[in-house]
PDB file of C-alpha atoms in Angstrom:
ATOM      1  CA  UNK W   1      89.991  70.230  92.297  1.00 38.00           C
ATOM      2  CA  UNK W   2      89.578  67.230  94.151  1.00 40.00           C
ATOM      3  CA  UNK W   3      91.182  65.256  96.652  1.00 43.00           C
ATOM      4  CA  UNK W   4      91.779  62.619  93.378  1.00 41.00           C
ATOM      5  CA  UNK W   5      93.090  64.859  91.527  1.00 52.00           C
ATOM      6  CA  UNK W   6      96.862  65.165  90.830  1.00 61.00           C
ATOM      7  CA  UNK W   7      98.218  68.731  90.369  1.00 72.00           C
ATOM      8  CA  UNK W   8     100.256  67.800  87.265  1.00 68.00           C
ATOM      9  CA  UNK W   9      97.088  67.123  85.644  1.00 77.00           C
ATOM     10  CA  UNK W  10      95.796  70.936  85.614  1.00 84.00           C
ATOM     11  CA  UNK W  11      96.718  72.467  82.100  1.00 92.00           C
ATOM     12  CA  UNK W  12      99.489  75.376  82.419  1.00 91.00           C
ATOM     13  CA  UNK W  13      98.426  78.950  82.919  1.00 92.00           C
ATOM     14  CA  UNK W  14     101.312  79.929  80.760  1.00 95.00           C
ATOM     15  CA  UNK W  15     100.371  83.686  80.554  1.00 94.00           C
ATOM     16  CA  UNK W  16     101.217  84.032  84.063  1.00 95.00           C
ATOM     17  CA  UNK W  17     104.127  81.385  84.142  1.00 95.00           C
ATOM     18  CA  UNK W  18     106.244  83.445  81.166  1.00 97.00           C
ATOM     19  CA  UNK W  19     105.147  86.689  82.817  1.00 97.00           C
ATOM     20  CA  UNK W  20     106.932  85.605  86.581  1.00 97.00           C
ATOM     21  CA  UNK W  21     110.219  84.024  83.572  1.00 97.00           C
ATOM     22  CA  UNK W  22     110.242  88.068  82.913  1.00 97.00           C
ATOM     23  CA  UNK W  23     109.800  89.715  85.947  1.00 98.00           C
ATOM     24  CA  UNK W  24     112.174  87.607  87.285  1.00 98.00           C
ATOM     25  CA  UNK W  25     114.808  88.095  84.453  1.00 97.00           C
ATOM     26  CA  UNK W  26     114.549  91.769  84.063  1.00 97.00           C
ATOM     27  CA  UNK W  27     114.638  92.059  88.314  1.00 98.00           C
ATOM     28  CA  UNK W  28     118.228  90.241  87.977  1.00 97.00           C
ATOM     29  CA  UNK W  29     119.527  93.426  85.270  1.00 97.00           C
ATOM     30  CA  UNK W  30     119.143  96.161  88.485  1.00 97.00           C
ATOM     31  CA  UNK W  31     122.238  94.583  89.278  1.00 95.00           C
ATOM     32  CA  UNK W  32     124.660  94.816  86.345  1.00 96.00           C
ATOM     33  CA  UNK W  33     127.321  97.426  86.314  1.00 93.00           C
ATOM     34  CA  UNK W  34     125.745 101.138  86.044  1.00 93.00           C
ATOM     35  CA  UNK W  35     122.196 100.044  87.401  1.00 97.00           C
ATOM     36  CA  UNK W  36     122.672 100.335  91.121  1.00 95.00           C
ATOM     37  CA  UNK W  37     122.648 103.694  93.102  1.00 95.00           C
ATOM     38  CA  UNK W  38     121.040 103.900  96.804  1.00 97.00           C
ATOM     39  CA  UNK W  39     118.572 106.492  95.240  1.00 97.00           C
ATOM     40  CA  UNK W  40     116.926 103.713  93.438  1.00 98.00           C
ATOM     41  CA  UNK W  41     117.478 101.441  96.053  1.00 98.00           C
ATOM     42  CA  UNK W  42     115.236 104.078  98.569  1.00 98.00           C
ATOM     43  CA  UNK W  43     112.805 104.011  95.777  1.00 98.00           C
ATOM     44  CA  UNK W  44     111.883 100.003  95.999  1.00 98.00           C
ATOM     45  CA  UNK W  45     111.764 100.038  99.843  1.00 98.00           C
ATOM     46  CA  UNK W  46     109.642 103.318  99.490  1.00 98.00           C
ATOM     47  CA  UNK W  47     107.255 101.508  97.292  1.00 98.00           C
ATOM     48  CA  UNK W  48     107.682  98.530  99.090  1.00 98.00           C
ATOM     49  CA  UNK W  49     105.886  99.473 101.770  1.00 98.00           C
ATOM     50  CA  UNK W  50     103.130 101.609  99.789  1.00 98.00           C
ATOM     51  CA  UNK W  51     102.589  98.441  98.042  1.00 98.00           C
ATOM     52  CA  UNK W  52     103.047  95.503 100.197  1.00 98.00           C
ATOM     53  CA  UNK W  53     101.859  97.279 103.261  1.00 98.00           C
ATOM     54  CA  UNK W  54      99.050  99.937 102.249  1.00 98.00           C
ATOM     55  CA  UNK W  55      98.470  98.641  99.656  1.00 98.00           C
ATOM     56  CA  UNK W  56      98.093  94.580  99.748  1.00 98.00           C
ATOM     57  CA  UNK W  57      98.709  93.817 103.757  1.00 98.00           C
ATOM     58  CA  UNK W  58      96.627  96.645 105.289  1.00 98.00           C
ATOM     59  CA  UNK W  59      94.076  97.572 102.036  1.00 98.00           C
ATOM     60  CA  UNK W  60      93.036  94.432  99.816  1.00 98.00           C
ATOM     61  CA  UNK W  61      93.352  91.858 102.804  1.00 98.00           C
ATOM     62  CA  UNK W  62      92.356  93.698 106.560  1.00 98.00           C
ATOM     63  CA  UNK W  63      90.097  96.076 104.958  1.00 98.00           C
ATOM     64  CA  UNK W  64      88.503  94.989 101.742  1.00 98.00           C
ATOM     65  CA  UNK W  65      89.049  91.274 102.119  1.00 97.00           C
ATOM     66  CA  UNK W  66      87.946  90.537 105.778  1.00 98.00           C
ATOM     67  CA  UNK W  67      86.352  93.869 106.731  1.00 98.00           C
ATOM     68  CA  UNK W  68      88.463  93.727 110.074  1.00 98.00           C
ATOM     69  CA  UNK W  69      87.528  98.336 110.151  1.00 98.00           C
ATOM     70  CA  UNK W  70      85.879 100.507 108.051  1.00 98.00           C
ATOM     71  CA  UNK W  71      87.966 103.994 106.615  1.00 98.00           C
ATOM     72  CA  UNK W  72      86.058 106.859 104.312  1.00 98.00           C
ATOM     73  CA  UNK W  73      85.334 105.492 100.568  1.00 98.00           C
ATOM     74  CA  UNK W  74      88.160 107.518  99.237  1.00 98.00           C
ATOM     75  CA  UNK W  75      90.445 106.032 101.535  1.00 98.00           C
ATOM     76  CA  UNK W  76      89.428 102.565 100.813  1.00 98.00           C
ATOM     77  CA  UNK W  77      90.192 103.478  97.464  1.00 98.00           C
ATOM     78  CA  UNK W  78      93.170 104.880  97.886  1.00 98.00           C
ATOM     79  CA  UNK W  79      94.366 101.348  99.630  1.00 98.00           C
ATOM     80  CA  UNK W  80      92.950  99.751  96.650  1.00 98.00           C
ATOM     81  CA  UNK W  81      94.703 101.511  94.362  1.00 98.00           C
ATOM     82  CA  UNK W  82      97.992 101.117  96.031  1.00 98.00           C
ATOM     83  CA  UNK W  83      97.405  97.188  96.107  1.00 98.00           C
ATOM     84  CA  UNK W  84      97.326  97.425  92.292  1.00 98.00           C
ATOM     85  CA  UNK W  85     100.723  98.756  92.197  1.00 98.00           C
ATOM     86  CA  UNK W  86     101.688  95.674  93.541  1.00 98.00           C
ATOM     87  CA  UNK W  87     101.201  94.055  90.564  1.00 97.00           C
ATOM     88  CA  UNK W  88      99.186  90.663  91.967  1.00 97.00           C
ATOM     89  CA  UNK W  89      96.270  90.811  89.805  1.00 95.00           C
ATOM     90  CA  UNK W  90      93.618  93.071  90.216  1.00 96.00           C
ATOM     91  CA  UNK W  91      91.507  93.721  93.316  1.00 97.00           C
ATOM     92  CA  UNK W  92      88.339  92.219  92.713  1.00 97.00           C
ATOM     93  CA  UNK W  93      91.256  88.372  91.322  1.00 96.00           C
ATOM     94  CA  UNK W  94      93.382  89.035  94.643  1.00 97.00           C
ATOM     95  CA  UNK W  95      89.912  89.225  97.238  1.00 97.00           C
ATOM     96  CA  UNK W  96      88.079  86.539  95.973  1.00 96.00           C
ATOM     97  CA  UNK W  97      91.337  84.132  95.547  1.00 95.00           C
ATOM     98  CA  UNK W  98      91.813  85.131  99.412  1.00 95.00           C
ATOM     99  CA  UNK W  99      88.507  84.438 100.271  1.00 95.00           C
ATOM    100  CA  UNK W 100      88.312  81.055  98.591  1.00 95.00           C
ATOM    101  CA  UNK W 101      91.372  80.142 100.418  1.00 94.00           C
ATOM    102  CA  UNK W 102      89.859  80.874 103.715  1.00 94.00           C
ATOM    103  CA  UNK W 103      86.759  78.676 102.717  1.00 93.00           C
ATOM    104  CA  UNK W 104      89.094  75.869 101.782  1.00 94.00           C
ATOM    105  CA  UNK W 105      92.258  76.086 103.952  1.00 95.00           C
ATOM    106  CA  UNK W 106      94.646  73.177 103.833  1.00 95.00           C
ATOM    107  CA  UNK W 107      91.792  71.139 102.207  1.00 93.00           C
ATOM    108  CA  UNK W 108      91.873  69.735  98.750  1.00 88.00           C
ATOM    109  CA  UNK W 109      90.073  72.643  96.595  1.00 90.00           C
ATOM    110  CA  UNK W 110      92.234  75.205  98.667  1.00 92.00           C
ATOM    111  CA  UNK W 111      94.388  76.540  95.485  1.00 93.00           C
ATOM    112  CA  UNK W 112      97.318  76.880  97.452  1.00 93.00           C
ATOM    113  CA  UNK W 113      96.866  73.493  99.622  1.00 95.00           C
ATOM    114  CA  UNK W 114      99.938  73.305 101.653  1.00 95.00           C
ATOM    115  CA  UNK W 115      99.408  69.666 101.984  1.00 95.00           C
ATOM    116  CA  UNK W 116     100.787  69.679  98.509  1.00 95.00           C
ATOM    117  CA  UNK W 117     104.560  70.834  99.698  1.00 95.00           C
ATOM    118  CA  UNK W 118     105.991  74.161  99.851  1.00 96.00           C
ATOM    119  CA  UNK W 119     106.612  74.975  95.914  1.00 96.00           C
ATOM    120  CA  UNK W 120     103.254  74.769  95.245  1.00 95.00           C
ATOM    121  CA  UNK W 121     101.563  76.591  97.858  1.00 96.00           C
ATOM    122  CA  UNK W 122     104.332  79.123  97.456  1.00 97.00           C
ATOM    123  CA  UNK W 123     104.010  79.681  93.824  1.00 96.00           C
ATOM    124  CA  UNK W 124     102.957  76.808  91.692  1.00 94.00           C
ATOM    125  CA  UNK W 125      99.539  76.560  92.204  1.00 94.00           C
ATOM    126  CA  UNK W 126      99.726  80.123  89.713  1.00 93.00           C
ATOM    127  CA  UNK W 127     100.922  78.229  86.963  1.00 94.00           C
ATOM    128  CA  UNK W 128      97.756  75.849  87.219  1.00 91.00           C
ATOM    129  CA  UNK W 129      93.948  75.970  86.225  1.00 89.00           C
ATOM    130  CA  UNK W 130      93.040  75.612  89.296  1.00 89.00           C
ATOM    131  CA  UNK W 131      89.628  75.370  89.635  1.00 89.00           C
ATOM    132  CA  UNK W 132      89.960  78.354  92.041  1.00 87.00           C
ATOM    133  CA  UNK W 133      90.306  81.004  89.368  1.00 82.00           C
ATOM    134  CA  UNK W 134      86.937  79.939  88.216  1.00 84.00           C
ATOM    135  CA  UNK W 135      85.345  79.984  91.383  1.00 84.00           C
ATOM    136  CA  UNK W 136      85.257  83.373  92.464  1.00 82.00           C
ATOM    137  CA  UNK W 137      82.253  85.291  91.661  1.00 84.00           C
ATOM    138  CA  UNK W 138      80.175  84.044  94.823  1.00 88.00           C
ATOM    139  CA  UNK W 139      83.250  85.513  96.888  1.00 94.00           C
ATOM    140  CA  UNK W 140      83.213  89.008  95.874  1.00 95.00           C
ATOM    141  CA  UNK W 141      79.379  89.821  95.227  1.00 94.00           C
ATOM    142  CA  UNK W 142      80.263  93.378  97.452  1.00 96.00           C
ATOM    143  CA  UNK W 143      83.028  94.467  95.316  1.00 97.00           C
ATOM    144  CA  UNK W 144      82.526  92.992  91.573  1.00 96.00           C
ATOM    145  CA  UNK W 145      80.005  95.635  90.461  1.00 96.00           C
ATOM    146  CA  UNK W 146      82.273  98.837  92.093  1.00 97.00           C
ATOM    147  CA  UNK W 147      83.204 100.987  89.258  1.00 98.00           C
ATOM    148  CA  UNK W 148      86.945 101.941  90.963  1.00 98.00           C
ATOM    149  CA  UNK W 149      87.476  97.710  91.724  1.00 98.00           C
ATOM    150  CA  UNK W 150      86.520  97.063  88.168  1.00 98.00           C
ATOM    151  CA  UNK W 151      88.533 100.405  86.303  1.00 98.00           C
ATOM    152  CA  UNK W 152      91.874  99.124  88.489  1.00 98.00           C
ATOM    153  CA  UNK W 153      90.722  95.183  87.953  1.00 97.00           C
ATOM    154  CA  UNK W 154      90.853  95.841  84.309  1.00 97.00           C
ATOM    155  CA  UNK W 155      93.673  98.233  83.916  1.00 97.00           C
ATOM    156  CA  UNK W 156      96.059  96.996  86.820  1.00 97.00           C
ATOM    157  CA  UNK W 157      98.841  96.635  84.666  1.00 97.00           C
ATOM    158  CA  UNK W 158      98.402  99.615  82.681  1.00 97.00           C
ATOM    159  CA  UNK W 159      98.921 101.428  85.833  1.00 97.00           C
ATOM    160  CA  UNK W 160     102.278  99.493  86.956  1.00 97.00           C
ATOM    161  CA  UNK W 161     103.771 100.997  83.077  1.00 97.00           C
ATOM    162  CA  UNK W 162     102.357 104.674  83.813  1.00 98.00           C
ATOM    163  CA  UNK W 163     104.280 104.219  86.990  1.00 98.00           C
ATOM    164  CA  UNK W 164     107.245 102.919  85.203  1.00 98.00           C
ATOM    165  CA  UNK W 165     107.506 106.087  83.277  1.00 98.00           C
ATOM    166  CA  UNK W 166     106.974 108.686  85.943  1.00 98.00           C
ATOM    167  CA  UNK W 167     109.678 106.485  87.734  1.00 98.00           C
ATOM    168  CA  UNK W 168     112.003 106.747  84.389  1.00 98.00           C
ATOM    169  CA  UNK W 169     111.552 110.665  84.298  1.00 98.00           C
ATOM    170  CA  UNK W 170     112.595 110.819  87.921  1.00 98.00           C
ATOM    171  CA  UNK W 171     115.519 108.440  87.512  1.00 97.00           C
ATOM    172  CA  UNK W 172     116.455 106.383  84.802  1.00 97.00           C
ATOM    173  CA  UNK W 173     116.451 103.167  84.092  1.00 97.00           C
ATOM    174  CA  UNK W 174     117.982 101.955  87.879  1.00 98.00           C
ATOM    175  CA  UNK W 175     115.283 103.333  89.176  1.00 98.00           C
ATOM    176  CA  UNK W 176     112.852 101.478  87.023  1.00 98.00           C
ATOM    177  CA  UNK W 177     114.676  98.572  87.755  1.00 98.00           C
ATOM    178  CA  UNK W 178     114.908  99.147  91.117  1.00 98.00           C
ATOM    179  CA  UNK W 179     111.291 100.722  91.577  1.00 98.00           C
ATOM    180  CA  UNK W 180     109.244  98.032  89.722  1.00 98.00           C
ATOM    181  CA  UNK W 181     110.859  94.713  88.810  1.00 98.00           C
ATOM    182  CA  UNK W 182     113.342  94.420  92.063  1.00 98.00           C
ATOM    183  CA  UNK W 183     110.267  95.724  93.900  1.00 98.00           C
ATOM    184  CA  UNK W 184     107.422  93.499  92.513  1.00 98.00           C
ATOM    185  CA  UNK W 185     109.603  90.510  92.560  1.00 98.00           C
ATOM    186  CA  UNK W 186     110.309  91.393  96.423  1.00 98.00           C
ATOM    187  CA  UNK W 187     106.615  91.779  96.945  1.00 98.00           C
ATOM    188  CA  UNK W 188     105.772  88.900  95.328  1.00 98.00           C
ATOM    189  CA  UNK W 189     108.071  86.571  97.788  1.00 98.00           C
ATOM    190  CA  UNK W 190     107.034  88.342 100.995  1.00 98.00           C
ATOM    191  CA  UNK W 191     103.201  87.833  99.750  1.00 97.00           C
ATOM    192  CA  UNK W 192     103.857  84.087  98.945  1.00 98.00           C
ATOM    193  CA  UNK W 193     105.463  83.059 101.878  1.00 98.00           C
ATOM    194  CA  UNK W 194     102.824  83.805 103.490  1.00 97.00           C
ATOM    195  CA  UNK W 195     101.119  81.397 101.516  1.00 96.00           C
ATOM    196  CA  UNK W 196     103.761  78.673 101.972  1.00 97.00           C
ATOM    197  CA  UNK W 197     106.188  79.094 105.150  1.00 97.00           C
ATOM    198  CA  UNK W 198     103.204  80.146 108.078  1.00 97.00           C
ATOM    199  CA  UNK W 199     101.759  76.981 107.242  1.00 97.00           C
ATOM    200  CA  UNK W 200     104.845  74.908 107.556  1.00 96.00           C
ATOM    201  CA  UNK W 201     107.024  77.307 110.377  1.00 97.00           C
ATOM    202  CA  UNK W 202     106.788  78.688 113.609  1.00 97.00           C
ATOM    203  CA  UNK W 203     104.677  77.527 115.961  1.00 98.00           C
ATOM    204  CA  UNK W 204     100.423  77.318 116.959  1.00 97.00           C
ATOM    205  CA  UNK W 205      98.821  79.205 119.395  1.00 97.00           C
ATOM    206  CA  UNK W 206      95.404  77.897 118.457  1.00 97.00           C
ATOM    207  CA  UNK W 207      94.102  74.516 117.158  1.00 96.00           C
ATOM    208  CA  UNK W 208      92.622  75.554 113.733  1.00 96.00           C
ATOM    209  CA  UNK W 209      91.207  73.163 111.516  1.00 94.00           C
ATOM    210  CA  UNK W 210      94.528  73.504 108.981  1.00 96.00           C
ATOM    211  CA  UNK W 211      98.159  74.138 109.171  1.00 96.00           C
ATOM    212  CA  UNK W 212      98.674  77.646 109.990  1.00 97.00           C
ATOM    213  CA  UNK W 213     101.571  78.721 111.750  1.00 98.00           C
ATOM    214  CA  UNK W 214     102.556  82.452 113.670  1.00 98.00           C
ATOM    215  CA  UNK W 215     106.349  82.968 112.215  1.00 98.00           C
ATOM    216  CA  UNK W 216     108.257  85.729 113.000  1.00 98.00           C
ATOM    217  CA  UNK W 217     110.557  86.064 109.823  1.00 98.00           C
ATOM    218  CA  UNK W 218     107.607  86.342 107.410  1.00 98.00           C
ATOM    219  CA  UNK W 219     106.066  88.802 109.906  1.00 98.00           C
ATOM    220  CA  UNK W 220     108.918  91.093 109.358  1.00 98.00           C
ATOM    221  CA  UNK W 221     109.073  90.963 105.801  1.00 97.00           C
ATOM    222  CA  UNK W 222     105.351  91.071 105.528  1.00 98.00           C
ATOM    223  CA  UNK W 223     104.618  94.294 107.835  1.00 98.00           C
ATOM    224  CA  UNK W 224     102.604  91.673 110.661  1.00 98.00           C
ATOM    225  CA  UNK W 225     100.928  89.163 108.124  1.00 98.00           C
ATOM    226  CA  UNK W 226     103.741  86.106 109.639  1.00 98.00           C
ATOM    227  CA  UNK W 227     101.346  85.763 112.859  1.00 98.00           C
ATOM    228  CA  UNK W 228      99.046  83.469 110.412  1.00 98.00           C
ATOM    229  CA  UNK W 229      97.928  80.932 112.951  1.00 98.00           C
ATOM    230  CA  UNK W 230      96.428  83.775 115.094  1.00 98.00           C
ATOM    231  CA  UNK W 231      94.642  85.280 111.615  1.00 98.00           C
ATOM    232  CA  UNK W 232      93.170  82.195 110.617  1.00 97.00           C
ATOM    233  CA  UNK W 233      91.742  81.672 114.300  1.00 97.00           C
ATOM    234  CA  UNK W 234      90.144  85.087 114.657  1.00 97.00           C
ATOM    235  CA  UNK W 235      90.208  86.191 110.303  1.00 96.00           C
ATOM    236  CA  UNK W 236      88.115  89.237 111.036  1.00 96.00           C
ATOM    237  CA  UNK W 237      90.548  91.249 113.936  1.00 98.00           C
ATOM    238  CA  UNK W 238      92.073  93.994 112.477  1.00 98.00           C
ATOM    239  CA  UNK W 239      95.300  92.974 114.429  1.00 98.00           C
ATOM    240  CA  UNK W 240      97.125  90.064 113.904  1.00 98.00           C
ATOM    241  CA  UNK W 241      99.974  89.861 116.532  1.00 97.00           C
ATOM    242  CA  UNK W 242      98.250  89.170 120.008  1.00 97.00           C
ATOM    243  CA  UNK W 243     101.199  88.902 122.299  1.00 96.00           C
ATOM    244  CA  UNK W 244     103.336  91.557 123.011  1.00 95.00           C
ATOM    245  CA  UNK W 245     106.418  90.292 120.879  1.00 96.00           C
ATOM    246  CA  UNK W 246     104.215  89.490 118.235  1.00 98.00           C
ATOM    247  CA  UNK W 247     104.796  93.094 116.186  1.00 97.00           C
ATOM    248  CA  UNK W 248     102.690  93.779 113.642  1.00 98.00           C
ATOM    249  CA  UNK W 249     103.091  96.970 111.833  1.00 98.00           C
ATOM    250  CA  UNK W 250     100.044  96.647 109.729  1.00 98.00           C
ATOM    251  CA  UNK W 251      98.132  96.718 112.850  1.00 98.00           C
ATOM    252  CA  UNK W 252      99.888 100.116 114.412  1.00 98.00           C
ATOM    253  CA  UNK W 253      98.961 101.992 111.105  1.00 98.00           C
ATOM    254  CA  UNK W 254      95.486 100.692 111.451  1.00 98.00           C
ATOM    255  CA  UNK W 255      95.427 102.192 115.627  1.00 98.00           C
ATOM    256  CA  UNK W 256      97.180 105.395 114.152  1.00 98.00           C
ATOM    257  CA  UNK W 257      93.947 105.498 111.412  1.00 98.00           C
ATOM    258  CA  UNK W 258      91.773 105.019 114.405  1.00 98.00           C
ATOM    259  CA  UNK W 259      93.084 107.164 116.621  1.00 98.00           C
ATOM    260  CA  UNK W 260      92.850 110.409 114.059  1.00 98.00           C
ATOM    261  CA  UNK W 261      89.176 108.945 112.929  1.00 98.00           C
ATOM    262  CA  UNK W 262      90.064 107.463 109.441  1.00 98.00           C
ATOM    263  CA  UNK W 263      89.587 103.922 110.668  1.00 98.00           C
ATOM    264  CA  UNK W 264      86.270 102.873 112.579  1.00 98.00           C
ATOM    265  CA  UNK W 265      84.475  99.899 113.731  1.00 98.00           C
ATOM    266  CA  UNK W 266      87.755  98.336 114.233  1.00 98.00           C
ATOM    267  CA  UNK W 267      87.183  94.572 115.050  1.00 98.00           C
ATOM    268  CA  UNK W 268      89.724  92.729 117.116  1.00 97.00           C
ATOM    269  CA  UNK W 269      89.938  89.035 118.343  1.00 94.00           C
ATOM    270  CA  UNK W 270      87.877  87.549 121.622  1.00 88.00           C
ATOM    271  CA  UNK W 271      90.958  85.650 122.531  1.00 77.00           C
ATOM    272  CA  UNK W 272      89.181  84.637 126.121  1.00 69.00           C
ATOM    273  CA  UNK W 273      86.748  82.756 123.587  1.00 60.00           C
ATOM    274  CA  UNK W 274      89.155  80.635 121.750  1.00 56.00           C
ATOM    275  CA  UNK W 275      90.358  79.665 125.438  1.00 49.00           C
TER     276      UNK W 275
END
């Protein structure tokens, strides 16, 4: 897309603008009469933090996405699998989406352009053609021929239903609801604002060349990913809070990897260079 282009233009992806409608719609039923119990409720923020954190925070963007440490293949696997139950695509969609964006940041052909206000870099870019989606393949020429990134790119939403029906046999439908629509739709926000808020709150530690901001809220809800402006200054360090308030979860499971050898060649920022 170019800088003459007008957003309105793209055609609709409706596939995935009905699919958000539903997710959406059956999240709101986990709280009707009869759906609630704290069980379920344990459930989401269990999963929660497989999938937001393992799975999409610490697995398809540190690890896979900007190679920030290395872990044993069947680790890395077991990250990307996790990811997948988060329900954003598959793998090999999510990585090269990411990667694009950090090719492009803030700049016309970045899909999510926050330049374009906060709706649209926070969701409404996905209910676009953007060019983007088209774009990929020269971003993910290490991953697009792995068997495991193409079995979970293909079948990541098979795997979301098998879940749904081990979580059905555990609990019922509240924990269904609770465990996969609540959940995703949860996910989904944290993951977006991302997107959206760190590059229009907080504040900048370093002069990058677009609008990223460290913010503290969407570092809590995203497990460390809120301290944006310090990721987009160093993108391959494996830890994304620098100063001592700046907590970043993500980053302690990654030392705690290290520390019991699952996680090597652990790359962190030169922050006396960007001085």
């Amino acid at each position: 897309m170019t800088a003459t282009t007008p957003t309105s233009t793209l055609s609709r992806d409706w596939v995935t603008l009905w699919f958000m409608v539903a997710m959406h719609g059956l999240a709101l039923l986990a709280f009707l009469p009869g759906n609630f119990s704290w069980a379920a409720v344990g459930v989401a923020l269990l999963l929660h933090w497989v999938t937001g954190c393992l799975g999409i925070t610490l697995g398809w963007h540190r690890l896979i996405s900007h190679r920030s440490f290395q872990v044993p293949k069947w680790l890395e696997y077991f990250f990307v699998f996790c990811g997948t139950l988060a329900c954003q695509h598959g793998p090999i969609t999510w990585v090269g989406l990411h990667r694009h964006h950090h090719a492009f940041s803030d700049q016309s052909n970045d899909h999510h352009d926050s330049n374009k206000g906060f709706w649209w870099s926070h969701m409404g870019w996905m209910f676009r053609d953007v060019p983007a989606k088209r774009e990929m393949g020269r971003f993910t020429r290490d991953i697009a021929e792995d068997p495991v990134y193409l079995f979970f790119e293909k079948y990541f939403l098979a795997t979301q239903i098998v879940l749904g029906v081990v979580l059905y046999l555990l609990g019922g439908w509240p924990f269904v609801l609770w465990g996969i629509f609540v959940r995703l739709v949860v996910v989904y926000h944290c993951t977006w604002l991302v997107n959206s808020a760190t590059h229009k709150f907080g504040y900048r530690t370093y002069e990058t060349t677009d609008k990223s901001t460290n913010c503290w809220w969407v570092a809590v809800v995203t497990y460390g990913e809120g301290w944006h402006n310090n990721h987009h200054a160093f993108q391959y360090s494996a830890r994304h809070g620098l100063q001592w308030w700046e907590i970043d979860i993500t980053w302690m499971t990654i030392r705690l990897l290290e520390m019991v050898g699952l996680a090597k060649k652990v790359k962190l920022a030169n922050t006396n260079a960007a001085e």
